Short mmCIF file of C-alpha atoms and ligand atoms in Angstrom, two decimals:
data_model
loop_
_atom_site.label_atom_id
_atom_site.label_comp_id
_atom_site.label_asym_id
_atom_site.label_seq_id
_atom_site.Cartn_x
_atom_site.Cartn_y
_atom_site.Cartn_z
CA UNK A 1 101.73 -63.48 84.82
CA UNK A 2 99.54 -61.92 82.69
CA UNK A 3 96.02 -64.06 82.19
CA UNK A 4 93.74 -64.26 79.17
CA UNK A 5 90.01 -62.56 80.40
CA UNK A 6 87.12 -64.46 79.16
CA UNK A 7 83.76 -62.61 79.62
CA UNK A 8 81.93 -64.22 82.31
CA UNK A 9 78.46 -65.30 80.32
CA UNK A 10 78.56 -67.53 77.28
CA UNK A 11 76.31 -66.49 74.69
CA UNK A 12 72.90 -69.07 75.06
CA UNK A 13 72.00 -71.08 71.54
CA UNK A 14 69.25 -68.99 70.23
CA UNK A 15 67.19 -72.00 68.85
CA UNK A 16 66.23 -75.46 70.31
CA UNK A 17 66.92 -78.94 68.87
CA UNK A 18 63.58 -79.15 67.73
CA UNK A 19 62.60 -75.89 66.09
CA UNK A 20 62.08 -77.15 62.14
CA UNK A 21 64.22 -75.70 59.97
CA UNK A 22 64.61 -75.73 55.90
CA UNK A 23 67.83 -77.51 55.04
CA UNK A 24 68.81 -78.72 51.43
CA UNK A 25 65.05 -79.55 49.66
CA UNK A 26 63.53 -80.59 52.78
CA UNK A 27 62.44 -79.66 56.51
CA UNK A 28 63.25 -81.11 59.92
CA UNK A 29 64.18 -80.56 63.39
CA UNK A 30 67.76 -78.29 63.82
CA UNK A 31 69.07 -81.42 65.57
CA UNK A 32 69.18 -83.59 62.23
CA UNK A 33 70.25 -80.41 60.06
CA UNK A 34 74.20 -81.26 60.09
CA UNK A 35 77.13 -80.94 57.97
CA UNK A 36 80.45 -82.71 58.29
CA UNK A 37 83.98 -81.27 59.78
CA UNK A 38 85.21 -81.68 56.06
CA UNK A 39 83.11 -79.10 54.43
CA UNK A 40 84.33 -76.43 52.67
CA UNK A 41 82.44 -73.34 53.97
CA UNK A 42 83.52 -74.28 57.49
CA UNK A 43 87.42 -74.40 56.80
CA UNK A 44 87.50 -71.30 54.26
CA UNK A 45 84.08 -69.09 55.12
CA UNK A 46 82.76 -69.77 52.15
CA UNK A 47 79.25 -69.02 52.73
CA UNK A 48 76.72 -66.34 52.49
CA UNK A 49 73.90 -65.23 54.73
CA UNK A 50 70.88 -63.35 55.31
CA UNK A 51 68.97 -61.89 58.36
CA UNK A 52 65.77 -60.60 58.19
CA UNK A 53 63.29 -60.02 61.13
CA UNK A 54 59.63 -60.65 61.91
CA UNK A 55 57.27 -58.59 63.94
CA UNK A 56 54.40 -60.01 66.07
CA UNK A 57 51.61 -57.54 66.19
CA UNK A 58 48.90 -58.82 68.88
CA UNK A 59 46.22 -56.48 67.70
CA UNK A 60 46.55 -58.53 64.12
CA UNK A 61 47.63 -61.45 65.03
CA UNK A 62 50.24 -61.64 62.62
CA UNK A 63 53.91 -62.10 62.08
CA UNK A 64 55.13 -59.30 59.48
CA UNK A 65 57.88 -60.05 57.76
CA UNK A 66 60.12 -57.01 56.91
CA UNK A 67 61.51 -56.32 53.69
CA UNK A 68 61.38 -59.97 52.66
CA UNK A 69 62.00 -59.13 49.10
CA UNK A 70 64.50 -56.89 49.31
CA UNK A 71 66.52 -59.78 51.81
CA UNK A 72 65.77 -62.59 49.21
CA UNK A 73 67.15 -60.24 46.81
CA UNK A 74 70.74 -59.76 48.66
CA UNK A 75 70.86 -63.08 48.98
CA UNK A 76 70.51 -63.94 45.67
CA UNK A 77 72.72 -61.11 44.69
CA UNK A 78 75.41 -62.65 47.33
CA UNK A 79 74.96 -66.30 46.14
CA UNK A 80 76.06 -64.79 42.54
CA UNK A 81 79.13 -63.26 43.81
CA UNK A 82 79.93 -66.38 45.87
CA UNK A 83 79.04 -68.65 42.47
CA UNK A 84 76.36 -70.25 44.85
CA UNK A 85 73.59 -71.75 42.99
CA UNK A 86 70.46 -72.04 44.72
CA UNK A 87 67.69 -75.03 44.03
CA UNK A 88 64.81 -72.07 44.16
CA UNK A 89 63.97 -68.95 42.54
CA UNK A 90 63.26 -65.53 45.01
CA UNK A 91 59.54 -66.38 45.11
CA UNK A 92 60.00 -69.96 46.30
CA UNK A 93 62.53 -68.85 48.48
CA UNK A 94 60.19 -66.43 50.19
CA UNK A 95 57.82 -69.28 50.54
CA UNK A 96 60.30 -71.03 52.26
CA UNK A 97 61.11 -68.52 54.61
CA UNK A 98 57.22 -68.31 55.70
CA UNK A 99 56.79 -72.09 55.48
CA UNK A 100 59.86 -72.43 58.26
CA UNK A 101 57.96 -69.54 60.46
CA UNK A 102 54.45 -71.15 60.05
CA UNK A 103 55.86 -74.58 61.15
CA UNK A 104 57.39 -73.44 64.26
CA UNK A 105 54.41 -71.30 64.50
CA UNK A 106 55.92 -68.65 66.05
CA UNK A 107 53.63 -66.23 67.57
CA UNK A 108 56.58 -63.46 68.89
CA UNK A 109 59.15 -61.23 66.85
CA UNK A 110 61.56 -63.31 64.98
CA UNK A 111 65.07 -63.66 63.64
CA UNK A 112 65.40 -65.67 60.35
CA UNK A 113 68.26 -66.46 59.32
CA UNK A 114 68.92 -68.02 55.28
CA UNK A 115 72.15 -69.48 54.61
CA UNK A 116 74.04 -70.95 51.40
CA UNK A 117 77.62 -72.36 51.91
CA UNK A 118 80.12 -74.51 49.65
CA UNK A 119 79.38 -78.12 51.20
CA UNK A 120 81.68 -80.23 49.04
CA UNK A 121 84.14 -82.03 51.14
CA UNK A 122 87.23 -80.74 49.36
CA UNK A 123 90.44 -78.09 50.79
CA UNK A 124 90.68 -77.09 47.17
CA UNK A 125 90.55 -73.26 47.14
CA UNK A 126 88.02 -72.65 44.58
CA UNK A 127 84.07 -72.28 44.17
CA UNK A 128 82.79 -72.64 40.83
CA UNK A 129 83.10 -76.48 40.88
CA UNK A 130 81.48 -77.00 44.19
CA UNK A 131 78.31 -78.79 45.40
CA UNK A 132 76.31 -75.89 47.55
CA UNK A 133 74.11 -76.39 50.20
CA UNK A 134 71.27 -74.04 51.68
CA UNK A 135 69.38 -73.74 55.14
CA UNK A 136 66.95 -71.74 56.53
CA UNK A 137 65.80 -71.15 60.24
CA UNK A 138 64.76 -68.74 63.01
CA UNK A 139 64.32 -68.31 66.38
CA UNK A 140 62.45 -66.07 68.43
CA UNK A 141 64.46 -62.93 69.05
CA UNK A 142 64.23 -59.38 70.94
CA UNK A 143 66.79 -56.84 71.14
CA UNK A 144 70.65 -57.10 70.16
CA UNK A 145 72.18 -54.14 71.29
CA UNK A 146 70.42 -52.31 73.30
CA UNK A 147 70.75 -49.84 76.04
CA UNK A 148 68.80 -47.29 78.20
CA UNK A 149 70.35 -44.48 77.59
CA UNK A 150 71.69 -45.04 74.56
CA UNK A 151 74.90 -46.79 73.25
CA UNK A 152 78.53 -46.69 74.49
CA UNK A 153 80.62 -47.53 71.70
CA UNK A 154 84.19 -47.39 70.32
CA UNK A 155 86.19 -46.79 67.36
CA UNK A 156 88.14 -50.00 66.42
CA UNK A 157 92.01 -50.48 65.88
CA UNK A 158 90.28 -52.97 63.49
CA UNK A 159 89.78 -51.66 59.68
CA UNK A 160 87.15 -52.95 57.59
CA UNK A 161 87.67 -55.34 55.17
CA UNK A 162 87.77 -53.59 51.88
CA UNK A 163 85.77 -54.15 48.76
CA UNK A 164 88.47 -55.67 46.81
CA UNK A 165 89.57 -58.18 49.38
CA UNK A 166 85.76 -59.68 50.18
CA UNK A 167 83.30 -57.97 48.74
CA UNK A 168 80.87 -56.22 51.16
CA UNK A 169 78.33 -55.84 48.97
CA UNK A 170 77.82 -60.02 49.44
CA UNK A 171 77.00 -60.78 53.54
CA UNK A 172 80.00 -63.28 53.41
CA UNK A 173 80.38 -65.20 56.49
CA UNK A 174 84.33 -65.41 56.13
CA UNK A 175 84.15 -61.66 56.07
CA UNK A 176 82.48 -61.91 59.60
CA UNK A 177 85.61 -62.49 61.11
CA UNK A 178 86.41 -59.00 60.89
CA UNK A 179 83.39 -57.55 62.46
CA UNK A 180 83.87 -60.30 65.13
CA UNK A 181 87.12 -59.33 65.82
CA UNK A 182 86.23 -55.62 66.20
CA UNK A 183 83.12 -56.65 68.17
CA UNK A 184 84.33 -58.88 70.92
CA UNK A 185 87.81 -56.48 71.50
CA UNK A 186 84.67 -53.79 72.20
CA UNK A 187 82.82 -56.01 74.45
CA UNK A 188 85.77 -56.66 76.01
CA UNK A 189 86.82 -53.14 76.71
CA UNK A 190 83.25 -52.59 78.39
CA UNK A 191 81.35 -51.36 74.94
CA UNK A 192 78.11 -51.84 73.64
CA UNK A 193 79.49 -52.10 69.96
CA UNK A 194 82.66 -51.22 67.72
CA UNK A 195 82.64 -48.59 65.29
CA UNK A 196 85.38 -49.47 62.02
CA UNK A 197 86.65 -47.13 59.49
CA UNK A 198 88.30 -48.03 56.48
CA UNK A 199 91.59 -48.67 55.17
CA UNK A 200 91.70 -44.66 54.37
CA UNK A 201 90.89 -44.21 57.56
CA UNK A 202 87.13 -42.61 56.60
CA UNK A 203 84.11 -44.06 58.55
CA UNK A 204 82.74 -47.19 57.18
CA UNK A 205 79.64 -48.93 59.81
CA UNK A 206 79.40 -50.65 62.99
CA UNK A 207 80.34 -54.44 63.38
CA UNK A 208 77.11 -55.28 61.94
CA UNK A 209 75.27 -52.56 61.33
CA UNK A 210 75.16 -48.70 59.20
CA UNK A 211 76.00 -45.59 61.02
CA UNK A 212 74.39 -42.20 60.49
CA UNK A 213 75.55 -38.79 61.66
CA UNK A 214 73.42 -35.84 61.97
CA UNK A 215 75.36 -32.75 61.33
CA UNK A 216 73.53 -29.20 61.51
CA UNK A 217 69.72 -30.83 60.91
CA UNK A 218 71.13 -32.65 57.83
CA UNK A 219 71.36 -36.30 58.04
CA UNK A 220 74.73 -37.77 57.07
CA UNK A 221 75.77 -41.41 56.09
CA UNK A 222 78.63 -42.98 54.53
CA UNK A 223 78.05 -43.96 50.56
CA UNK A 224 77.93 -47.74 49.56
CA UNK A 225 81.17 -46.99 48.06
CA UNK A 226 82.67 -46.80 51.12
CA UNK A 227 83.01 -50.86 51.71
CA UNK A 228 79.80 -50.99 54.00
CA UNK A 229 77.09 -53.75 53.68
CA UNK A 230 73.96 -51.77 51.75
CA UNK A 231 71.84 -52.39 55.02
CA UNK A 232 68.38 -52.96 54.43
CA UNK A 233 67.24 -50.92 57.06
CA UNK A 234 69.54 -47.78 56.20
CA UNK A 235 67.26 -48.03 52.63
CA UNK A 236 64.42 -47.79 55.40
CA UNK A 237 66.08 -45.11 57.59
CA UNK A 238 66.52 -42.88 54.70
CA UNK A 239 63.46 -43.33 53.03
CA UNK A 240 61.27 -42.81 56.02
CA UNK A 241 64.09 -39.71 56.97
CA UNK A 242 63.20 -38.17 53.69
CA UNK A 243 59.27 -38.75 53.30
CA UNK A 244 58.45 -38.77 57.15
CA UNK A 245 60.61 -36.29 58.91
CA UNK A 246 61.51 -34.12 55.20
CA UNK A 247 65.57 -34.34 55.97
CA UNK A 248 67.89 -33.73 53.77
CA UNK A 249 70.50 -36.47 53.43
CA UNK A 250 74.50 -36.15 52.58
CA UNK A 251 75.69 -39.69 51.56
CA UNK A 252 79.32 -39.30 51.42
CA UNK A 253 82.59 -39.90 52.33
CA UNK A 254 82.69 -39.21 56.44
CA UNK A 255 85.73 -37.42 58.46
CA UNK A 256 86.52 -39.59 61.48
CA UNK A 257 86.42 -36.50 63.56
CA UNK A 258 83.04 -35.20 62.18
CA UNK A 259 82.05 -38.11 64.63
CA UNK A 260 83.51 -36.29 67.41
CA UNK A 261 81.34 -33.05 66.58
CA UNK A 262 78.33 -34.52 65.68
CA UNK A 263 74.90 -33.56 67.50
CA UNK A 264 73.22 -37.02 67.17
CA UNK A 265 74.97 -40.67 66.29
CA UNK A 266 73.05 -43.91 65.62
CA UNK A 267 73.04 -47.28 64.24
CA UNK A 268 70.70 -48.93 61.61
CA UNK A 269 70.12 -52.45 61.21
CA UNK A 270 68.51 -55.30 61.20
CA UNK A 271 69.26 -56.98 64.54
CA UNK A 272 70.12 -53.38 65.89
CA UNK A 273 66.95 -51.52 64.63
CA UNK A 274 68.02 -47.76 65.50
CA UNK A 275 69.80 -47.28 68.48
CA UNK A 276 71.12 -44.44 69.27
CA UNK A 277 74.76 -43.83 70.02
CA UNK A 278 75.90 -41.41 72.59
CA UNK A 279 79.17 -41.95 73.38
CA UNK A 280 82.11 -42.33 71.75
CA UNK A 281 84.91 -43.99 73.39
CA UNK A 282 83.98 -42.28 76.73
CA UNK A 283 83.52 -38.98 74.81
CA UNK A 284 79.44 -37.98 75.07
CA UNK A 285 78.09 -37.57 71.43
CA UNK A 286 76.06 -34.28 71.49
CA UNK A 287 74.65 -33.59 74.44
CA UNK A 288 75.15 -37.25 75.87
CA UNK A 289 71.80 -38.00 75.34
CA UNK A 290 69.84 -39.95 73.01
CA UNK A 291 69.12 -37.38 70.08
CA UNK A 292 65.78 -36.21 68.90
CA UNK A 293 66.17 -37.11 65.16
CA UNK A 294 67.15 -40.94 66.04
CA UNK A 295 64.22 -41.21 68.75
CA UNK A 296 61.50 -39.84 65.90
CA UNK A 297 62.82 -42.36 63.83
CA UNK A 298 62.85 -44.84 65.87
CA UNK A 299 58.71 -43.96 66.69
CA UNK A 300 58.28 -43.99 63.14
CA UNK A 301 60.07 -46.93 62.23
CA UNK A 302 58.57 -49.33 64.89
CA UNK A 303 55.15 -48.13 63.33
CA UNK A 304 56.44 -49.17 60.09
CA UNK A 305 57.71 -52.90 60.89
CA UNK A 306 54.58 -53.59 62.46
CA UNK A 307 52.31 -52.52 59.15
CA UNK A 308 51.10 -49.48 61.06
CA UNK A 309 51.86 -46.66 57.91
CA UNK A 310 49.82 -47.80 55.18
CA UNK A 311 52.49 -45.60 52.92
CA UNK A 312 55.30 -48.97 53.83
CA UNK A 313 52.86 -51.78 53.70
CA UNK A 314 54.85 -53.52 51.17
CA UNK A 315 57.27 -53.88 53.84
CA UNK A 316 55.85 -56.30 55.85
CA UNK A 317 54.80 -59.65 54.30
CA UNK A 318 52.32 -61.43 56.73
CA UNK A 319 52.72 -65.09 57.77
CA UNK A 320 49.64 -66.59 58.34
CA UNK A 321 47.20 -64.27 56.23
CA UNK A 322 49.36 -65.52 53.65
CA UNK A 323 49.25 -69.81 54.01
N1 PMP B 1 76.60 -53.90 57.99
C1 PMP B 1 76.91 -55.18 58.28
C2 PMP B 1 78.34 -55.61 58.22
C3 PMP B 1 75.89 -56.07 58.66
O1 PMP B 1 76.18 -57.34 58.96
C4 PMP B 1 74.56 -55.61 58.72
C5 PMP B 1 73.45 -56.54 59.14
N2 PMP B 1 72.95 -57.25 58.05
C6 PMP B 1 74.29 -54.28 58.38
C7 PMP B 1 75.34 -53.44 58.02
C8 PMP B 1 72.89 -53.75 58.37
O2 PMP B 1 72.21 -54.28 57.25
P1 PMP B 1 70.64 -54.54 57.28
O3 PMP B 1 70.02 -53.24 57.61
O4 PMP B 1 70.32 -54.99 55.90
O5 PMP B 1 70.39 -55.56 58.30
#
């Protein structure tokens, strides 16, 4: 008889009952922000969501906020191609976002996570004519994939969705479902994360996050043509790649195999940071070892989050200088 496997550990709830959270004009505790079984983003994945971190600095007692405007910006940008109409503009909503993290006062780094769904109570397959309804929360948050060493990882059977099926310029949440699918057939084949081409079979990003290549000293990343989210932190990555370490950058269409002859592999994002990647599915990237490009921008990048370069301080928004 052949039995299902379910991973041992269930993933823990991130946030408590009574962290206060932003959710349709007003703010309470997470237990009393609700929706009903009948709503519309939960049956079709009609929603749209953000996540942006926040990084405690002891030494300034502060909580930056990374990128904030660019994030408010993609999620403005994803409401529009989901016909979600938010009660705020981008400046409000940035307000919001601080408000939330000042009233939890959280004194650690941070996930926040914004999200905008369809809430009308309706099966009707259609978005223009329904009611929308917005949250905001976050919860404090360390690494999400992480390991010493650097990461084991896979390519999935699993293709990326493709632009002109969900749009991955929008972070979707139906879309999700394929880099859930990917991701949890990886964890459940004993890797760290799953690595998805496209539907022509050339490299696309990680489950939820960008993937660079570095290929003879030149840095090497797919376009945004090339149905990938337009991550945030690979703007970062190659801005502080360009201006910090002087690399030259190739965005363009990747080979599968140049993964497979690469010298260094590693993942930007968000949640992931930069992590490097050094294997392959079982095959050692490189030399098998964490590369020196990734690790320098890693150094560099962990100044930068924590408003250490003066050259990025528009990156970080503070918290509490700013209420
Ligand atoms: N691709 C996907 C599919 C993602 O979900 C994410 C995380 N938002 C990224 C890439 C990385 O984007 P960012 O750097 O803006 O977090």
């Amino acid at each position: 008889m052949v039995t299902e496997t379910r991973p041992a550990g269930r993933s823990p709830a991130l946030t408590t009952a009574d962290s206060i959270v932003y959710f349709d004009g007003t703010f309470m505790p997470l237990r009393d922000a609700t929706v009903t079984v009948a709503t519309h983003a939960l049956h079709y994945g009609t929603g749209v969501f953000e996540g942006i971190r926040g990084y405690w600095d002891d030494g300034d007692d502060e909580l930056y906020v990374l990128r904030l405007a660019e994030h408010v910006d993609r999620f403005f940008r994803s409401c529009a191609i989901l016909r979600i109409h938010l009660p705020f503009d981008r400046d409000e909503m940035a307000g919001l976002i601080l408000e939330v993290l000042r009233r939890n006062n959280y004194r650690s780094d941070v996930y926040i996570r914004p999200i905008a769904f369809k809430s009308s109570q309706t099966i009707k397959l259609t978005l223009s004519t329904l009611d929308d309804g917005v949250a905001i929360y976050a919860f404090p948050f360390g690494h999400y994939a992480h390991r010493d060493g650097g990461l084991r990882v896979c390519l999935s059977p699993w293709r990326r969705i493709d632009d002109n099926a969900i749009p991955n310029r929008a972070k979707v949440t139906g879309s999700y479902v394929n880099a859930s699918l990917a991701s949890d057939d990886a964890h459940r084949g004993g890797y760290d994360e799953a690595i998805m081409l496209g539907s022509d079979g050339s490299l696309a990003e990680a489950s939820s996050s960008n993937i660079f290549l570095v290929r003879h000293g030149r840095q090497v990343t797919p376009t945004v043509s090339e149905n990938i989210l337009e991550g945030i932190t690979r703007d970062a990555v190659l801005t502080l790649a360009r201006e910090q370490l002087g690399l030259e950058i190739e965005e363009r269409a990747v080979s599968r195999s140049e993964l497979y002859v690469a010298d260094e592999v590693f993942l930007t994002g968000t949640g992931v940071q930069i992590e490097p990647v050094t294997s392959i599915d079982d095959l050692p990237v490189g030399s098998g070892e964490p590369g020196p490009i990734a690790a320098r921008l890693a150094t560099v990048y962990a100044d930068a989050v924590r408003n250490k370069l003066p050259a990025y301080a528009s990156w970080c928004t503070p918290t509490y200088a700013a209420g």
